[in-house]
Amino acid sequence: MPIDGHWLGYYLQELVRRPGVSLEDIPENHFGIEAWFETEGALLTGKMIDLDCERECAYTEWLLGMHDGLPKKMRIERARYHAKYPNAVLRISGCPDSKIEGTVDGDFVNFSKVYSGPRESCIRNGNIESAIRHLCPTVFYYGVLSSDGSILSGTFEAVPWTESKNHVKGTGEFVLVRDEPVVHS
């Protein structure tokens, strides 16, 4: 079934989920996305825009929420930072545009999303700000089309650009809904 066209949806990043809390119960973890797909045979190309790339949140809550799967030393370091700077704020911006390349095999759609530029973040504690500029990860999507071809859903994995112990792989779920009607030939 062709998937060419415009799609709207969201992803839920498991990396920021707190233990024992369902992803669906945390509305601030729904990140909007918009995609345009083109196929030529089995090859898929296109672009995706992250709609919610400007965010501000309590930095220490964000750090503590990312504890799952981290080495014990990193969890301890983050807890110390939380104790020292309980009112720090994290502002994230950037990485909205990305290029898509992948394949379509029947109902299975797999693609990588490569961002076009770096992400900028700022940590503010009182009157002091620290700017951070870092590369965005490559994200791999593994999806399945619904029987009528109107919904593409599945999982994703964000692979850090470095193997540094400070960069953690992010995983989660995504849903895209076709914005144009399916035309059956």
PDB file of C-alpha atoms in Angstrom:
ATOM      1  CA  MET A   1       0.000   0.000   0.000  1.00  0.00           C
ATOM      2  CA  PRO A   2       1.486   3.409  -0.910  1.00  0.00           C
ATOM      3  CA  ILE A   3       2.328   5.707   1.988  1.00  0.00           C
ATOM      4  CA  ASP A   4       3.173   8.820  -0.037  1.00  0.00           C
ATOM      5  CA  GLY A   5       1.789  12.037   1.375  1.00  0.00           C
ATOM      6  CA  HIS A   6       1.382  14.122   4.486  1.00  0.00           C
ATOM      7  CA  TRP A   7       1.123  12.561   7.986  1.00  0.00           C
ATOM      8  CA  LEU A   8       0.523  14.046  11.463  1.00  0.00           C
ATOM      9  CA  GLY A   9       1.169  12.427  14.816  1.00  0.00           C
ATOM     10  CA  TYR A  10       3.307  12.241  17.931  1.00  0.00           C
ATOM     11  CA  TYR A  11       5.947  10.217  19.693  1.00  0.00           C
ATOM     12  CA  LEU A  12       6.263   9.248  23.343  1.00  0.00           C
ATOM     13  CA  GLN A  13       9.825   9.117  24.613  1.00  0.00           C
ATOM     14  CA  GLU A  14      10.301   6.388  27.174  1.00  0.00           C
ATOM     15  CA  LEU A  15      13.591   7.883  28.307  1.00  0.00           C
ATOM     16  CA  VAL A  16      11.731  10.507  30.314  1.00  0.00           C
ATOM     17  CA  ARG A  17       9.218   8.124  31.868  1.00  0.00           C
ATOM     18  CA  ARG A  18       9.356   7.721  35.601  1.00  0.00           C
ATOM     19  CA  PRO A  19       9.190   4.198  37.078  1.00  0.00           C
ATOM     20  CA  GLY A  20       5.646   2.869  37.416  1.00  0.00           C
ATOM     21  CA  VAL A  21       4.084   5.626  35.262  1.00  0.00           C
ATOM     22  CA  SER A  22       2.440   4.888  31.919  1.00  0.00           C
ATOM     23  CA  LEU A  23       3.608   6.990  28.967  1.00  0.00           C
ATOM     24  CA  GLU A  24       0.013   7.940  28.197  1.00  0.00           C
ATOM     25  CA  ASP A  25      -0.362   9.400  31.698  1.00  0.00           C
ATOM     26  CA  ILE A  26       2.306  12.038  31.030  1.00  0.00           C
ATOM     27  CA  PRO A  27       0.897  14.493  28.437  1.00  0.00           C
ATOM     28  CA  GLU A  28       4.081  16.593  28.426  1.00  0.00           C
ATOM     29  CA  ASN A  29       5.905  13.582  26.954  1.00  0.00           C
ATOM     30  CA  HIS A  30       3.756  13.612  23.786  1.00  0.00           C
ATOM     31  CA  PHE A  31       5.947  15.321  21.196  1.00  0.00           C
ATOM     32  CA  GLY A  32       4.151  16.371  17.996  1.00  0.00           C
ATOM     33  CA  ILE A  33       5.579  15.374  14.600  1.00  0.00           C
ATOM     34  CA  GLU A  34       4.650  16.054  10.989  1.00  0.00           C
ATOM     35  CA  ALA A  35       5.979  13.937   8.095  1.00  0.00           C
ATOM     36  CA  TRP A  36       5.959  13.913   4.302  1.00  0.00           C
ATOM     37  CA  PHE A  37       6.716  10.548   2.690  1.00  0.00           C
ATOM     38  CA  GLU A  38       7.623   9.705  -0.919  1.00  0.00           C
ATOM     39  CA  THR A  39       8.236   6.205  -2.215  1.00  0.00           C
ATOM     40  CA  GLU A  40       9.905   4.842  -5.302  1.00  0.00           C
ATOM     41  CA  GLY A  41       9.471   1.088  -5.287  1.00  0.00           C
ATOM     42  CA  ALA A  42      10.505  -0.083  -1.824  1.00  0.00           C
ATOM     43  CA  LEU A  43      12.616   3.028  -1.125  1.00  0.00           C
ATOM     44  CA  LEU A  44      11.202   5.671   1.199  1.00  0.00           C
ATOM     45  CA  THR A  45      12.390   9.280   1.430  1.00  0.00           C
ATOM     46  CA  GLY A  46      10.939  12.402   2.947  1.00  0.00           C
ATOM     47  CA  LYS A  47      11.174  14.830   5.789  1.00  0.00           C
ATOM     48  CA  MET A  48       9.866  15.170   9.318  1.00  0.00           C
ATOM     49  CA  ILE A  49       9.370  18.190  11.536  1.00  0.00           C
ATOM     50  CA  ASP A  50       9.331  18.014  15.327  1.00  0.00           C
ATOM     51  CA  LEU A  51       6.508  20.376  16.282  1.00  0.00           C
ATOM     52  CA  ASP A  52       7.347  20.604  19.982  1.00  0.00           C
ATOM     53  CA  CYS A  53      11.040  21.440  19.810  1.00  0.00           C
ATOM     54  CA  GLU A  54      10.797  24.413  22.179  1.00  0.00           C
ATOM     55  CA  ARG A  55      10.392  23.249  25.774  1.00  0.00           C
ATOM     56  CA  GLU A  56      11.074  24.461  29.290  1.00  0.00           C
ATOM     57  CA  CYS A  57      10.950  22.275  32.379  1.00  0.00           C
ATOM     58  CA  ALA A  58      12.466  21.814  35.822  1.00  0.00           C
ATOM     59  CA  TYR A  59      15.961  20.546  35.029  1.00  0.00           C
ATOM     60  CA  THR A  60      16.353  18.370  38.085  1.00  0.00           C
ATOM     61  CA  GLU A  61      12.997  16.651  37.522  1.00  0.00           C
ATOM     62  CA  TRP A  62      14.054  15.952  33.936  1.00  0.00           C
ATOM     63  CA  LEU A  63      17.388  14.522  35.121  1.00  0.00           C
ATOM     64  CA  LEU A  64      15.794  12.375  37.805  1.00  0.00           C
ATOM     65  CA  GLY A  65      13.145  11.156  35.379  1.00  0.00           C
ATOM     66  CA  MET A  66      15.875   9.753  33.143  1.00  0.00           C
ATOM     67  CA  HIS A  67      17.218   7.406  35.818  1.00  0.00           C
ATOM     68  CA  ASP A  68      15.941   4.146  34.306  1.00  0.00           C
ATOM     69  CA  GLY A  69      18.801   2.160  32.828  1.00  0.00           C
ATOM     70  CA  LEU A  70      21.548   4.563  33.871  1.00  0.00           C
ATOM     71  CA  PRO A  71      24.677   3.334  35.664  1.00  0.00           C
ATOM     72  CA  LYS A  72      24.559   3.797  39.435  1.00  0.00           C
ATOM     73  CA  LYS A  73      27.348   6.418  39.338  1.00  0.00           C
ATOM     74  CA  MET A  74      25.316   8.636  36.971  1.00  0.00           C
ATOM     75  CA  ARG A  75      22.182   8.270  39.124  1.00  0.00           C
ATOM     76  CA  ILE A  76      24.170   9.409  42.176  1.00  0.00           C
ATOM     77  CA  GLU A  77      25.667  12.380  40.275  1.00  0.00           C
ATOM     78  CA  ARG A  78      22.212  13.472  39.133  1.00  0.00           C
ATOM     79  CA  ALA A  79      20.759  13.173  42.629  1.00  0.00           C
ATOM     80  CA  ARG A  80      23.626  15.364  43.957  1.00  0.00           C
ATOM     81  CA  TYR A  81      22.937  17.984  41.277  1.00  0.00           C
ATOM     82  CA  HIS A  82      19.253  17.930  42.215  1.00  0.00           C
ATOM     83  CA  ALA A  83      20.127  18.542  45.870  1.00  0.00           C
ATOM     84  CA  LYS A  84      22.509  21.402  44.983  1.00  0.00           C
ATOM     85  CA  TYR A  85      20.298  23.147  42.362  1.00  0.00           C
ATOM     86  CA  PRO A  86      16.656  22.266  43.110  1.00  0.00           C
ATOM     87  CA  ASN A  87      15.263  25.274  41.179  1.00  0.00           C
ATOM     88  CA  ALA A  88      17.280  24.971  37.957  1.00  0.00           C
ATOM     89  CA  VAL A  89      15.294  25.261  34.701  1.00  0.00           C
ATOM     90  CA  LEU A  90      16.105  23.564  31.394  1.00  0.00           C
ATOM     91  CA  ARG A  91      15.118  25.241  28.127  1.00  0.00           C
ATOM     92  CA  ILE A  92      15.489  23.078  25.001  1.00  0.00           C
ATOM     93  CA  SER A  93      15.285  24.330  21.438  1.00  0.00           C
ATOM     94  CA  GLY A  94      16.364  23.275  17.981  1.00  0.00           C
ATOM     95  CA  CYS A  95      16.433  20.085  15.904  1.00  0.00           C
ATOM     96  CA  PRO A  96      13.044  20.635  14.294  1.00  0.00           C
ATOM     97  CA  ASP A  97      13.841  19.537  10.721  1.00  0.00           C
ATOM     98  CA  SER A  98      15.051  16.127   9.630  1.00  0.00           C
ATOM     99  CA  LYS A  99      15.546  13.996   6.548  1.00  0.00           C
ATOM    100  CA  ILE A 100      13.973  10.533   6.260  1.00  0.00           C
ATOM    101  CA  GLU A 101      15.361   7.516   4.397  1.00  0.00           C
ATOM    102  CA  GLY A 102      14.106   3.958   4.648  1.00  0.00           C
ATOM    103  CA  THR A 103      12.131   1.114   3.138  1.00  0.00           C
ATOM    104  CA  VAL A 104       8.560  -0.085   2.781  1.00  0.00           C
ATOM    105  CA  ASP A 105       7.918  -3.831   2.712  1.00  0.00           C
ATOM    106  CA  GLY A 106       4.184  -4.534   2.565  1.00  0.00           C
ATOM    107  CA  ASP A 107       2.736  -3.128   5.805  1.00  0.00           C
ATOM    108  CA  PHE A 108       6.188  -2.729   7.410  1.00  0.00           C
ATOM    109  CA  VAL A 109       7.793   0.725   7.253  1.00  0.00           C
ATOM    110  CA  ASN A 110      11.295   1.287   8.608  1.00  0.00           C
ATOM    111  CA  PHE A 111      13.236   4.521   8.316  1.00  0.00           C
ATOM    112  CA  SER A 112      15.960   6.633   9.866  1.00  0.00           C
ATOM    113  CA  LYS A 113      15.478  10.279  10.775  1.00  0.00           C
ATOM    114  CA  VAL A 114      18.608  12.452  10.585  1.00  0.00           C
ATOM    115  CA  TYR A 115      18.304  15.970  11.990  1.00  0.00           C
ATOM    116  CA  SER A 116      19.563  18.907   9.935  1.00  0.00           C
ATOM    117  CA  GLY A 117      21.413  20.714  12.706  1.00  0.00           C
ATOM    118  CA  PRO A 118      22.372  20.874  16.373  1.00  0.00           C
ATOM    119  CA  ARG A 119      20.086  21.358  19.349  1.00  0.00           C
ATOM    120  CA  GLU A 120      20.617  24.188  21.767  1.00  0.00           C
ATOM    121  CA  SER A 121      19.783  23.964  25.439  1.00  0.00           C
ATOM    122  CA  CYS A 122      20.129  26.380  28.315  1.00  0.00           C
ATOM    123  CA  ILE A 123      20.222  25.570  32.015  1.00  0.00           C
ATOM    124  CA  ARG A 124      19.187  28.491  34.222  1.00  0.00           C
ATOM    125  CA  ASN A 125      19.724  28.588  37.977  1.00  0.00           C
ATOM    126  CA  GLY A 126      18.662  31.962  39.344  1.00  0.00           C
ATOM    127  CA  ASN A 127      20.475  34.618  37.292  1.00  0.00           C
ATOM    128  CA  ILE A 128      23.135  32.224  35.972  1.00  0.00           C
ATOM    129  CA  GLU A 129      22.675  30.531  32.568  1.00  0.00           C
ATOM    130  CA  SER A 130      24.782  27.869  30.870  1.00  0.00           C
ATOM    131  CA  ALA A 131      24.301  27.298  27.163  1.00  0.00           C
ATOM    132  CA  ILE A 132      24.765  23.818  25.710  1.00  0.00           C
ATOM    133  CA  ARG A 133      24.962  23.014  22.003  1.00  0.00           C
ATOM    134  CA  HIS A 134      24.964  19.365  20.955  1.00  0.00           C
ATOM    135  CA  LEU A 135      24.271  17.194  17.959  1.00  0.00           C
ATOM    136  CA  CYS A 136      20.896  15.505  17.708  1.00  0.00           C
ATOM    137  CA  PRO A 137      20.785  11.712  17.583  1.00  0.00           C
ATOM    138  CA  THR A 138      19.850   9.629  14.563  1.00  0.00           C
ATOM    139  CA  VAL A 139      16.428   8.102  15.208  1.00  0.00           C
ATOM    140  CA  PHE A 140      15.363   4.725  13.786  1.00  0.00           C
ATOM    141  CA  TYR A 141      11.622   4.106  13.358  1.00  0.00           C
ATOM    142  CA  TYR A 142      10.060   0.626  13.005  1.00  0.00           C
ATOM    143  CA  GLY A 143       6.381   0.827  12.071  1.00  0.00           C
ATOM    144  CA  VAL A 144       3.389  -1.107  10.773  1.00  0.00           C
ATOM    145  CA  LEU A 145       0.556   0.311   8.676  1.00  0.00           C
ATOM    146  CA  SER A 146      -3.034  -0.282   9.754  1.00  0.00           C
ATOM    147  CA  SER A 147      -5.126  -2.508   7.461  1.00  0.00           C
ATOM    148  CA  ASP A 148      -6.727   0.524   5.792  1.00  0.00           C
ATOM    149  CA  GLY A 149      -3.378   2.346   5.415  1.00  0.00           C
ATOM    150  CA  SER A 150      -4.455   5.380   7.431  1.00  0.00           C
ATOM    151  CA  ILE A 151      -2.281   4.867  10.554  1.00  0.00           C
ATOM    152  CA  LEU A 152       1.419   4.098  10.876  1.00  0.00           C
ATOM    153  CA  SER A 153       2.474   3.134  14.399  1.00  0.00           C
ATOM    154  CA  GLY A 154       5.412   1.445  16.050  1.00  0.00           C
ATOM    155  CA  THR A 155       8.562   2.035  18.045  1.00  0.00           C
ATOM    156  CA  PHE A 156      11.674   4.134  17.678  1.00  0.00           C
ATOM    157  CA  GLU A 157      15.206   4.166  18.990  1.00  0.00           C
ATOM    158  CA  ALA A 158      17.314   7.341  19.235  1.00  0.00           C
ATOM    159  CA  VAL A 159      20.983   6.455  18.928  1.00  0.00           C
ATOM    160  CA  PRO A 160      23.354   8.964  20.539  1.00  0.00           C
ATOM    161  CA  TRP A 161      25.971  10.551  18.289  1.00  0.00           C
ATOM    162  CA  THR A 162      28.709   9.440  20.661  1.00  0.00           C
ATOM    163  CA  GLU A 163      29.346   6.397  22.805  1.00  0.00           C
ATOM    164  CA  SER A 164      30.053   8.656  25.784  1.00  0.00           C
ATOM    165  CA  LYS A 165      28.762   7.397  29.119  1.00  0.00           C
ATOM    166  CA  ASN A 166      26.814  10.675  29.401  1.00  0.00           C
ATOM    167  CA  HIS A 167      24.624   9.982  26.360  1.00  0.00           C
ATOM    168  CA  VAL A 168      21.774   7.558  26.794  1.00  0.00           C
ATOM    169  CA  LYS A 169      19.841   5.777  24.065  1.00  0.00           C
ATOM    170  CA  GLY A 170      16.198   6.892  23.946  1.00  0.00           C
ATOM    171  CA  THR A 171      13.323   4.616  22.999  1.00  0.00           C
ATOM    172  CA  GLY A 172       9.600   4.989  22.704  1.00  0.00           C
ATOM    173  CA  GLU A 173       6.462   4.691  20.625  1.00  0.00           C
ATOM    174  CA  PHE A 174       5.074   6.727  17.740  1.00  0.00           C
ATOM    175  CA  VAL A 175       1.783   7.159  15.882  1.00  0.00           C
ATOM    176  CA  LEU A 176       1.297   8.912  12.534  1.00  0.00           C
ATOM    177  CA  VAL A 177      -2.133   9.439  10.944  1.00  0.00           C
ATOM    178  CA  ARG A 178      -2.473  10.059   7.228  1.00  0.00           C
ATOM    179  CA  ASP A 179      -3.605  13.644   6.659  1.00  0.00           C
ATOM    180  CA  GLU A 180      -4.871  12.864   3.157  1.00  0.00           C
ATOM    181  CA  PRO A 181      -7.409  10.200   2.209  1.00  0.00           C
ATOM    182  CA  VAL A 182      -6.072   6.856   0.976  1.00  0.00           C
ATOM    183  CA  VAL A 183      -6.666   6.433  -2.751  1.00  0.00           C
ATOM    184  CA  HIS A 184      -6.968   2.789  -3.766  1.00  0.00           C
ATOM    185  CA  SER A 185      -6.208   2.080  -7.407  1.00  0.00           C
TER     186      SER A 185
END
